[in-house]
XYZ file of C-alpha atoms in Angstrom:
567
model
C -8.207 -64.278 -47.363
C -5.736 -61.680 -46.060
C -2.158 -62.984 -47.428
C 0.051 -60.501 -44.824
C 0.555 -62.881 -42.014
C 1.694 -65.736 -44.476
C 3.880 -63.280 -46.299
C 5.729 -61.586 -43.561
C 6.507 -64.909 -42.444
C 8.432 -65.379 -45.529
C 10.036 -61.947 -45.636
C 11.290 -61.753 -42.561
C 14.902 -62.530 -43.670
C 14.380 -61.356 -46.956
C 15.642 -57.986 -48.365
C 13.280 -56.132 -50.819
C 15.399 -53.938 -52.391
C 13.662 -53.538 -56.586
C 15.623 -50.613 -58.452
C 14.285 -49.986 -62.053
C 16.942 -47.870 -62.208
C 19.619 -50.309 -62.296
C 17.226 -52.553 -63.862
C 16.830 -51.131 -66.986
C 20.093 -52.932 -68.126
C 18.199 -55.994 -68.724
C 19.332 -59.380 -68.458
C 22.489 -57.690 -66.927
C 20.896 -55.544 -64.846
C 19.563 -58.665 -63.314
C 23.234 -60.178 -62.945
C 23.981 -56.347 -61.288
C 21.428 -56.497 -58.918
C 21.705 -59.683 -57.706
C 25.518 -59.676 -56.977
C 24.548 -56.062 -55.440
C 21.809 -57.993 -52.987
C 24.836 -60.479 -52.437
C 27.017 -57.568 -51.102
C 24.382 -55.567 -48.969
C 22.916 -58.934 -47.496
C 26.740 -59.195 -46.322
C 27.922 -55.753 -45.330
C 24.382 -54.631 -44.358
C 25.197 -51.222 -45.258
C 24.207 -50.235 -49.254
C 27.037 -48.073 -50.876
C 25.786 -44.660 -52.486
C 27.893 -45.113 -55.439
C 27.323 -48.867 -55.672
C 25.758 -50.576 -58.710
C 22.199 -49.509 -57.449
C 21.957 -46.350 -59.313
C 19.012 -45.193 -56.791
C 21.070 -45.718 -53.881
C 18.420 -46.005 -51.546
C 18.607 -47.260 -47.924
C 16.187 -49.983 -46.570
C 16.640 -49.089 -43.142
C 13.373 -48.475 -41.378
C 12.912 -44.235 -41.129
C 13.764 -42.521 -37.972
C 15.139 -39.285 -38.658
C 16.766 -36.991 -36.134
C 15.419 -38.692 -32.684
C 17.508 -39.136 -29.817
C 18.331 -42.691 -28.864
C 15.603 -45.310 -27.549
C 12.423 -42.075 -28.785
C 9.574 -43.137 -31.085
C 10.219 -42.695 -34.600
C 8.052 -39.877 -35.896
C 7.101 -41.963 -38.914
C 5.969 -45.150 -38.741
C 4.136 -47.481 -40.961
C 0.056 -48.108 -40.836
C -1.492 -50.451 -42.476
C -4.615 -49.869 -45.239
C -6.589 -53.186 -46.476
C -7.080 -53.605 -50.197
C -9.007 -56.296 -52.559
C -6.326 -58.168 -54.999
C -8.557 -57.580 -57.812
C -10.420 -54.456 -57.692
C -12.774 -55.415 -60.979
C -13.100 -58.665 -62.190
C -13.597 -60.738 -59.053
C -11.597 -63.579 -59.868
C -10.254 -63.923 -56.600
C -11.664 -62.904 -52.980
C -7.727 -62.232 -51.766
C -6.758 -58.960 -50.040
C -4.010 -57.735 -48.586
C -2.413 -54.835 -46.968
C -1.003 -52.003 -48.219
C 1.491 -49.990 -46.107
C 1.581 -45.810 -46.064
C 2.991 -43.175 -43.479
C 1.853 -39.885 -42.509
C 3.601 -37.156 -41.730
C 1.189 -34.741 -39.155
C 3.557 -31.893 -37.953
C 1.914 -29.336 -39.892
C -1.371 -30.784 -39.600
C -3.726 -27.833 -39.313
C -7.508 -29.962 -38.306
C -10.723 -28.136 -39.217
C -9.264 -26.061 -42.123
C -9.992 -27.567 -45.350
C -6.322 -28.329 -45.628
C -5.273 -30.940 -48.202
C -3.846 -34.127 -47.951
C -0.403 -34.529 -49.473
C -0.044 -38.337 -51.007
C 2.968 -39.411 -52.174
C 3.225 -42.350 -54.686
C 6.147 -44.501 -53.865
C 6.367 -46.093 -57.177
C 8.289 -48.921 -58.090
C 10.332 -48.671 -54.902
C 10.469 -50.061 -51.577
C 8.078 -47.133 -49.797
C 9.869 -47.313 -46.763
C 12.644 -46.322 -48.790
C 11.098 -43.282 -49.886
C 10.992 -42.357 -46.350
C 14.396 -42.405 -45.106
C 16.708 -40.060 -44.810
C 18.411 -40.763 -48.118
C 15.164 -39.974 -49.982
C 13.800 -37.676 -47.358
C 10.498 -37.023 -49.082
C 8.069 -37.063 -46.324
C 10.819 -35.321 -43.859
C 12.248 -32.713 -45.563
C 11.198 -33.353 -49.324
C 7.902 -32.248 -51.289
C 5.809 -33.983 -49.073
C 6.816 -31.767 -45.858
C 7.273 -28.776 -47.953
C 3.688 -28.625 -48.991
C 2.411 -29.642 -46.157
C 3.998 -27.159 -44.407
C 2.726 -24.211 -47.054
C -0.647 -25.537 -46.541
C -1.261 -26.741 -43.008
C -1.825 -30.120 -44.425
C -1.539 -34.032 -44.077
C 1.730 -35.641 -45.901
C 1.194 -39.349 -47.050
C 3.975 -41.973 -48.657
C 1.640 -44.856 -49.857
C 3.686 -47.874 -50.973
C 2.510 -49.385 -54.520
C 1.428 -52.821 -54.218
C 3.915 -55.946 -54.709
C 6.452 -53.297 -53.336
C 8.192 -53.752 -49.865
C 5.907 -54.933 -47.928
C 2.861 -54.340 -49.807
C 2.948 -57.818 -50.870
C -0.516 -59.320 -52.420
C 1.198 -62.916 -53.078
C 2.976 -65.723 -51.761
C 5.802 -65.804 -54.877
C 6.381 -64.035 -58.108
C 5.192 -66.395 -60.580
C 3.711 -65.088 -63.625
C 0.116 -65.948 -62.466
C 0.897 -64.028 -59.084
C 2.006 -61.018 -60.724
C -1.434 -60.916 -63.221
C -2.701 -58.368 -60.766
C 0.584 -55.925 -60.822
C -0.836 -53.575 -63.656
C -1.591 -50.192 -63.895
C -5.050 -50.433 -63.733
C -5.155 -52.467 -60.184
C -2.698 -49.835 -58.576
C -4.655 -47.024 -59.856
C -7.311 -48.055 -57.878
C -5.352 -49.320 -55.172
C -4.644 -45.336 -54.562
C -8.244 -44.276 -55.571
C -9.341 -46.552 -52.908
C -7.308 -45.935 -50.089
C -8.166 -41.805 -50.854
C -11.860 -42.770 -50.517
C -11.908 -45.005 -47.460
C -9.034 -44.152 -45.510
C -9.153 -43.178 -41.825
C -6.369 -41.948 -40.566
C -4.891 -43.222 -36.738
C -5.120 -40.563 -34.362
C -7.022 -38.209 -36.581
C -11.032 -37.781 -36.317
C -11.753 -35.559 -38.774
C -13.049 -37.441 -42.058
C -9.891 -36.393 -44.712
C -11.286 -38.590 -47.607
C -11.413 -37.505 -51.119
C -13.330 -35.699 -52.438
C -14.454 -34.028 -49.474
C -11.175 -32.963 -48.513
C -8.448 -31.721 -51.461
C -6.294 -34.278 -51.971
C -2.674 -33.366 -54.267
C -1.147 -36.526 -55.775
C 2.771 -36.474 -55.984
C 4.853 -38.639 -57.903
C 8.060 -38.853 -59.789
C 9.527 -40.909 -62.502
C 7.155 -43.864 -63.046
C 5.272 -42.812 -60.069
C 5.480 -39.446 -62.042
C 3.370 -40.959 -64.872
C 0.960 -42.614 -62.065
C 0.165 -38.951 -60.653
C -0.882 -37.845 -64.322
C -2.586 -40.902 -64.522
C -4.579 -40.707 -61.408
C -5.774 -37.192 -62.455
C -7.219 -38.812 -65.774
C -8.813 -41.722 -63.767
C -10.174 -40.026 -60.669
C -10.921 -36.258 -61.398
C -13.106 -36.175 -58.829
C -10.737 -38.323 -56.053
C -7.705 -36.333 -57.280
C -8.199 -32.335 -56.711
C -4.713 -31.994 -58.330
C -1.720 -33.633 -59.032
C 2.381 -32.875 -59.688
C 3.834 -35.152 -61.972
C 7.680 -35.032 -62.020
C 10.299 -36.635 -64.634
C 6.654 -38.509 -65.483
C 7.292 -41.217 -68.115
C 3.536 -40.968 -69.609
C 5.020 -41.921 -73.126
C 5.808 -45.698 -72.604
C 7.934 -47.006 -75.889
C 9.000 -50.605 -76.843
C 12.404 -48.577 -77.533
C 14.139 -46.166 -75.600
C 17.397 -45.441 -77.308
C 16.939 -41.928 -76.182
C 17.942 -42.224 -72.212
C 20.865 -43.049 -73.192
C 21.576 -40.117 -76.374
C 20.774 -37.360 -73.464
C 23.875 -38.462 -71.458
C 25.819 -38.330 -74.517
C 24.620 -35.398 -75.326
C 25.086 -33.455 -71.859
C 27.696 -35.104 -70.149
C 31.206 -33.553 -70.001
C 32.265 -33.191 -73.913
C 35.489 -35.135 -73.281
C 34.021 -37.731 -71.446
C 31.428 -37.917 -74.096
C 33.695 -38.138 -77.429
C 36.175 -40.401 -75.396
C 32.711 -42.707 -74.690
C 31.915 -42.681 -78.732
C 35.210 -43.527 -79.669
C 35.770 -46.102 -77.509
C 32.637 -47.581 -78.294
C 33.097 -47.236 -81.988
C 36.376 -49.369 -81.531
C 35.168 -52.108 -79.279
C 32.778 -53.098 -81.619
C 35.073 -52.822 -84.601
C 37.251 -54.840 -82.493
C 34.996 -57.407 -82.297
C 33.200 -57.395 -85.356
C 37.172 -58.699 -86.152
C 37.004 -61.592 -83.562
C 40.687 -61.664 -83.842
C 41.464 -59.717 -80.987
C 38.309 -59.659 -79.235
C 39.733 -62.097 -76.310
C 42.514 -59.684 -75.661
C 40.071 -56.596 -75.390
C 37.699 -58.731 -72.860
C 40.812 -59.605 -70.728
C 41.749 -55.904 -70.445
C 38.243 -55.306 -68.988
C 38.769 -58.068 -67.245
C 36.343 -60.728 -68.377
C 38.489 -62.660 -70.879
C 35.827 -65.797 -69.547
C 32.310 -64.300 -70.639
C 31.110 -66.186 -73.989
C 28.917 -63.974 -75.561
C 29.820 -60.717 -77.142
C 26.813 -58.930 -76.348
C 27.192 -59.616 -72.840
C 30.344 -57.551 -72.916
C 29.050 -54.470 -74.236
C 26.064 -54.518 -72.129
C 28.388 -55.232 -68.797
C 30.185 -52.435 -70.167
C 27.587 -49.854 -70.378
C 26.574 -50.158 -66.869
C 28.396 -47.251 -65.668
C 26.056 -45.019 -67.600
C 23.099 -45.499 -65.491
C 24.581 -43.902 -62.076
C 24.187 -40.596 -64.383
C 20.576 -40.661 -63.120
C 21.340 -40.896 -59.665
C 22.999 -37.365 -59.781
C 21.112 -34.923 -57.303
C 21.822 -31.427 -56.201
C 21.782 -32.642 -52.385
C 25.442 -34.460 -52.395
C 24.137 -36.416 -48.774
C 21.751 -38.326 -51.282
C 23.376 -37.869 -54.863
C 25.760 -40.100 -56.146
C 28.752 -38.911 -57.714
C 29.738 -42.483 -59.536
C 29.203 -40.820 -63.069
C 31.291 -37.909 -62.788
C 34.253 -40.540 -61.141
C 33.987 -42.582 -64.066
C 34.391 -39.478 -66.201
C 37.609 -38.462 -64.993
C 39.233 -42.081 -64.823
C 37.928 -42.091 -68.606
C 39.963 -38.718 -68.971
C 42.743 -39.099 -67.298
C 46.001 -40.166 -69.277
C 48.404 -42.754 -68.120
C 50.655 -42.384 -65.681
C 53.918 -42.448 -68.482
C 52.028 -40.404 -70.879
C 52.145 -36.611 -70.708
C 49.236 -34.865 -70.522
C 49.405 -32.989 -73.630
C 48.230 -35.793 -75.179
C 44.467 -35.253 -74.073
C 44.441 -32.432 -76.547
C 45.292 -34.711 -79.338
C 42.942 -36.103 -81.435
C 41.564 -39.944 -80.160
C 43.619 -42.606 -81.755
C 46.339 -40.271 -82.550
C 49.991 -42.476 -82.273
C 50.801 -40.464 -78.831
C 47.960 -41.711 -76.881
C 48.370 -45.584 -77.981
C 48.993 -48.440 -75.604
C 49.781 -51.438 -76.462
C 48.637 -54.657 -74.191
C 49.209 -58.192 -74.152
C 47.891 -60.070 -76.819
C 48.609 -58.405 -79.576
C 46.024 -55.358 -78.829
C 46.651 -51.735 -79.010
C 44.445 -49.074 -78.442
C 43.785 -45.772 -77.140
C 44.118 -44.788 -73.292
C 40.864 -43.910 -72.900
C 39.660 -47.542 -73.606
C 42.631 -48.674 -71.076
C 41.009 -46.635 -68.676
C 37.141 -47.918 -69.291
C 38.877 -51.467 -68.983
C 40.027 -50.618 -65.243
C 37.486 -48.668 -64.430
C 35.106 -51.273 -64.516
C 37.427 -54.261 -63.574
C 37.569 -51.831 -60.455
C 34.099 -51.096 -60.049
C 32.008 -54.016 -61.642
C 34.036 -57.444 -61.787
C 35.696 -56.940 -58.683
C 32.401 -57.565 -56.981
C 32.281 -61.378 -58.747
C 32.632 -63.506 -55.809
C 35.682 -65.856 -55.497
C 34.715 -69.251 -56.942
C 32.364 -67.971 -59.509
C 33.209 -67.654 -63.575
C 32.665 -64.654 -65.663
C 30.026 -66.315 -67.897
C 28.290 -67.015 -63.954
C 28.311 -63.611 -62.705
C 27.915 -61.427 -66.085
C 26.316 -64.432 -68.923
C 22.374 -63.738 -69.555
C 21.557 -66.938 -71.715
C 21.307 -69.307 -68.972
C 17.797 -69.185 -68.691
C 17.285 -71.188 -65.775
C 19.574 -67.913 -64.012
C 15.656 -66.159 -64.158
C 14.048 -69.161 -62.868
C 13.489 -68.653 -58.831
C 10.343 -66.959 -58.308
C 10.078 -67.048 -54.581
C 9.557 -63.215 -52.768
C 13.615 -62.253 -52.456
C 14.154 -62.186 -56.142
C 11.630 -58.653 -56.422
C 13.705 -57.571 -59.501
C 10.906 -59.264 -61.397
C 8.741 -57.039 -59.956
C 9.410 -53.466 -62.234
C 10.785 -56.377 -65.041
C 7.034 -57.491 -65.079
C 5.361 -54.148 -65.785
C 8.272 -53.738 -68.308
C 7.458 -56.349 -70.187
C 4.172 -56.264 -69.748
C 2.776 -52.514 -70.242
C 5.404 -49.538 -70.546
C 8.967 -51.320 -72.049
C 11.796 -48.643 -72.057
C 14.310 -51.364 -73.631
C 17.299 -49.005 -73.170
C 19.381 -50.128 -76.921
C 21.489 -48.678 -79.093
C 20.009 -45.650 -82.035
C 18.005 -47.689 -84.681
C 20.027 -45.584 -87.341
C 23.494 -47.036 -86.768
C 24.772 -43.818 -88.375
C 23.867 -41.700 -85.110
C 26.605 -41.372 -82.717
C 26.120 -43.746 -79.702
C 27.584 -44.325 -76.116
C 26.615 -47.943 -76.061
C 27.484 -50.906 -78.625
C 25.398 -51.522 -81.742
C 25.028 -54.743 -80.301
C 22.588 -53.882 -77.313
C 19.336 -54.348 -79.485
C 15.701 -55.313 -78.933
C 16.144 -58.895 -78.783
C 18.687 -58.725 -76.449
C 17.215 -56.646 -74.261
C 13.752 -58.403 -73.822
C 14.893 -61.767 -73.849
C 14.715 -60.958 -69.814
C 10.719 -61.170 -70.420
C 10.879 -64.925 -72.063
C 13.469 -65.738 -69.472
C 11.562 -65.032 -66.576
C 8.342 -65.447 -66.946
C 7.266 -68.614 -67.754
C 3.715 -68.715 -68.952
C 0.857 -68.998 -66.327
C -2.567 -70.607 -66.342
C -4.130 -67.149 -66.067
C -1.693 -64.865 -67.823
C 0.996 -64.978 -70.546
C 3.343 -62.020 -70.765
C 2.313 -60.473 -74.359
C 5.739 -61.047 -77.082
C 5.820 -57.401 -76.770
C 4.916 -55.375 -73.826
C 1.100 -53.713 -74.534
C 2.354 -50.111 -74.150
C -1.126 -48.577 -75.714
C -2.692 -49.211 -72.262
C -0.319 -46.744 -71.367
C -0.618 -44.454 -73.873
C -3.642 -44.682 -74.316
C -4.182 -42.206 -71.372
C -2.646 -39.098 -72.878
C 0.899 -39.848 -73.900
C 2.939 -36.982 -74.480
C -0.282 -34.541 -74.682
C -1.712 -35.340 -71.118
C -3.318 -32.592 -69.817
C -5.707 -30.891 -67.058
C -5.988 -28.468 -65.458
C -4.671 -29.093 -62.179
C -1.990 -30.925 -62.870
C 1.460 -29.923 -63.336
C 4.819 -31.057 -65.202
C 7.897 -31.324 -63.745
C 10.844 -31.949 -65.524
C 15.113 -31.515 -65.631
C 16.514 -30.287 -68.340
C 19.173 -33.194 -68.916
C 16.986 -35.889 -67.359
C 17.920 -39.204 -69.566
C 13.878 -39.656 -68.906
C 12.932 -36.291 -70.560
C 12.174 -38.061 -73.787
C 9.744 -39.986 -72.482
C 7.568 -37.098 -70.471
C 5.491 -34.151 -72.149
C 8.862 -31.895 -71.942
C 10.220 -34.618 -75.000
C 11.745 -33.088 -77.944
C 8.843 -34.858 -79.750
C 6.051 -33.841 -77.802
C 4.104 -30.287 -78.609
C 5.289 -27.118 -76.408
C 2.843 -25.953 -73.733
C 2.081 -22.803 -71.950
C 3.023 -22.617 -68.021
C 0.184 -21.471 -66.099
C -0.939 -21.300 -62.710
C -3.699 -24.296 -63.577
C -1.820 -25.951 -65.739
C 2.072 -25.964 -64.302
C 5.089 -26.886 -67.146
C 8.513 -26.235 -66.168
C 11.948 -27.877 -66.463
C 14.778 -27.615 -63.973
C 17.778 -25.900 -65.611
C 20.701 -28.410 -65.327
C 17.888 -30.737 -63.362
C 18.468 -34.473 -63.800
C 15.719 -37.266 -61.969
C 13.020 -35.496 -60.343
C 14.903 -32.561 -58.734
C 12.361 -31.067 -56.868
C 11.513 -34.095 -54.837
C 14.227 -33.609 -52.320
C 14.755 -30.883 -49.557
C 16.604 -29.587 -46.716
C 15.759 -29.050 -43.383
C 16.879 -25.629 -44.380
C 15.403 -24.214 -47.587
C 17.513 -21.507 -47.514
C 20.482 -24.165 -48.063
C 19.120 -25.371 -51.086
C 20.972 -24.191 -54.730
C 18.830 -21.252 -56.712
C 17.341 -23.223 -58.895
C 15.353 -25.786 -56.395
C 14.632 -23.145 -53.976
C 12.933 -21.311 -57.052
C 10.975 -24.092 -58.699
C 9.575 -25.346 -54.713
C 8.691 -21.537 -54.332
C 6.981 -21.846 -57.341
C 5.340 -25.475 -56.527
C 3.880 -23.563 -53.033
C 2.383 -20.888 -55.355
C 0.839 -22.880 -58.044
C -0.538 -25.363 -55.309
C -1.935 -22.613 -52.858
C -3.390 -21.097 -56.194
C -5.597 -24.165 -56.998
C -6.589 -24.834 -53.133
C -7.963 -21.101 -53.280
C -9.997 -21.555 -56.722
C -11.493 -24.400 -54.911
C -11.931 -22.490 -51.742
C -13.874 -19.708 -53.087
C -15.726 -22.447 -55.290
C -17.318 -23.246 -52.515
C -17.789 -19.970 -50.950
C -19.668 -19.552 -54.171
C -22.063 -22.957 -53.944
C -22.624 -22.211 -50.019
C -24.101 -18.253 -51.220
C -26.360 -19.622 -54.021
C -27.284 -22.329 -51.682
């Protein structure tokens, strides 16, 4: 049974916007996202520096095209089984992809440049804000190589949708395995619109692209397929998947501006001194502005979600956001009354004290965090609706509705099923720390037993099963043909084969390991129209991309020069 014209029905007055990103908050980053859906289902028009830390669009792509032409891009349509392997169920349904055919050379051995859209809406990865198949890594390469470029959206994701609801028993089949060969699949069978000549892998070279957890997929799909897969590029790829990942959150501490930094440690250190008191821990809520929200460790964790717009940073400020480096300065910038001398005095000194109602006094900085995300965060509470409604987590029936709209449990689900990343605080609680000591394990997962209730045919595991993960190279993933990716201060880094904990590699021509300098989230997936308007550093490691990729579609061109003379 094909499930698409049942489940467009449903969608079409649904918005499928799913950002991991924002997600990895937890329980919170539920509360976030759902007041964000709240606020783009009424103003129709996402905000860059709004809480979704991707900032993508969900408009449908048409880049520059006068008004009333035919989009360049638009979607097609691919038809997949819902279980690849065990045949439990007969159920298919259809994945969505675009192709990009300007540089489109027929009859030439080109390759066929597949982009993995990842956790992600893949129409999304087509717009302008995330021009990838326009003017990103997709039309780059294609362009060096007279080839095809490809987005293929991951299945459960926009409108690839396999199910009718996201029950726990209708996600079962939302595992890395299934996708895998959802993409293995397509590469082998696929015929192209408009196209006659037969592009299908292996026959023709086909170079899978993907960054972050699509990253990891790309490494993954080299593993898998060797012989579907001529070679992959695997950027900010998360192939080490941990129950813990205190570290995404110790890289912003450690490279964002110093000031900012020490004034985040300090102010930490105190709210939770504050509250391990009690005494004065209403007082300190109110001056964030959530004197109403119960629990404690819903404070800190409302608190920390500034931190995650440092991964939306990018190089290209038309798709960047700058919500990080705003929240900085706020954080930095003494009160009006005080003089500014006082920033070069130590935190806490007397000087840079402010006393508030309720008995509380403390430093500016903390004043500052406290408007900065009554401001930013509680302001976006609608009227009529309590603190404990808008920010609580441990009203479980909050994760109950499991019809199509609520598709944050779709990334939540492979979370807590298969790769984790529970963003808490350092396990030693004598390592310096941007978040509370409070954000721990069982905090963080209690999303999993929240939301997913357990099914006739699956039960989400206690613990997510990251070995199935692992299990396919972890940190030491390697072939030849396939390349690393990485920025330097990437809150991910610690989780790809660039990690402080993984072994150093050689970079080579069949075997590609680089880091951006000053590169945050997969850097080298976005481009402009006009290369020559890109900074140094991304025109450098795309120049280099072109090279390496040309290189490895020559070995295999005189491989076959070879085979044809001894034939």
């Amino acid at each position: 049974m094909i499930l698409r014209t049942v489940v467009l029905a449903i969608l079409g007055c649904l918005t499928h916007a799913s950002n991991p990103h924002l997600l990895k908050l937890g329980p919170q980053g539920v509360n976030l996202w759902k007041l964000e859906q709240l606020h783009s289902r009424s103003s129709q028009q996402p905000r860059k520096d709004s809480l979704l830390v991707q900032g993508a669009s969900e408009a449908s792509f048409h880049p520059s095209f006068e008004h009333g032409t035919k989009p360049e891009f638009t979607a097609q349509w691919f038809e997949q089984p819902l279980d690849h392997f065990g045949g439990s169920t007969n159920d298919t349904f259809m994945q969505r992809y675009w192709i990009n055919t300007r540089h489109y050379q027929p009859g030439t051995g080109a390759p066929v440049i597949v982009l993995d859209g990842g956790e992600t809406n893949g129409e999304a990865s087509a717009t302008r804000k995330i021009p990838f198949l326009d003017t990103g890594i997709v039309d780059i390469l294609a362009q060096a190589t007279g080839g095809l470029g490809v987005v293929l959206e991951h299945r459960y994701y926009g409108e690839s949708i396999a199910t009718k609801n996201l029950t726990t028993d209708s996600l079962r089949f939302l595992n890395n395995a299934q996708s895998a060969a959802d993409s293995a699949n397509f590469m082998a069978n696929i015929r192209f619109p408009g196209i006659e000549e037969n592009l299908t892998a292996p026959g023709t070279p086909w170079i899978y692209y993907g960054g972050s957890y699509a990253g990891a997929r790309a490494a993954h799909m080299r593993v898998l397929y060797p012989d579907l897969v001529y070679g992959a590029i695997a950027s900010s790829a998360v192939t080490h998947a941990a129950i813990i990942n205190w570290e995404y959150m110790d890289i912003i501490r450690r490279y964002a501006d110093p000031t900012c930094s020490s004034h985040l440690q300090e102010s930490i250190k105190t709210i939770d001194t504050i509250l391990d008191h009690r005494v004065l821990s209403t007082p300190l809520k109110a001056l964030f502005g959530v004197h109403g929200l119960k629990h404690d460790v819903d404070f800190v964790s409302l608190i920390e979600s500034p931190l995650g717009s440092w991964q939306a940073k990018v190089w290209d400020p038309e798709v960047g956001s700058t919500t990080f480096d705003e929240f900085c300065a706020a954080l930095n910038k003494p009160p009006g009354h005080k003089n500014p001398d006082v920033m070069l005095l130590e935190y806490g000194h007397p000087d840079r004290m402010v006393s508030v109602p309720g008995g509380l006094k403390v430093d500016f900085a903390i004043i500052n965090y406290g408007a900065w995300i009554k401001k930013h965060i509680v302001s976006r509470c609608p009227e009529g609706f309590s603190h404990e409604e808008c920010f609580g987590t441990f009203d479980d029936e909050h994760y109950k509705d499991t019809s199509l709209s609520e598709s944050w449990r779709l990334w939540l689900f492979q979370v807590c099923t298969e790769w984790g990343y529970f963003t808490t605080a350092p396990p030693d609680s004598t390592l310096p720390r941007i978040i509370s000591k409070r954000i721990d394990l069982e905090y963080e997962s209690k999303i999993c037993r929240q939301a997913y209730d357990p099914g006739d045919h699956f039960v989400v595991p206690s613990l997510p099963n990251v070995t199935v993960v692992n299990e396919l190279g972890d940190f030491d993933i390697a072939m030849d043909r396939l390349a690393f990716i990485d920025g330097e201060v990437d809150p991910w880094r610690p989780d790809t084969p660039h990690s402080d904990y993984a072994n150093d590699r050689e970079d080579t021509l069949l075997r590609p390991f680089k880091v951006i300098p000053n590169g945050v989230h997969h850097y080298d997936e976005y481009g402009l129209r006009n290369p020559d308007d890109e900074p140094q550093e991304i025109q450098k490691i795309h120049k280099e991309m072109i090279a390496f990729v040309q290189s490895w579609l020559m070995d295999r061109k005189v491989e076959k020069e070879g085979m044809r003379k001894l034939d």
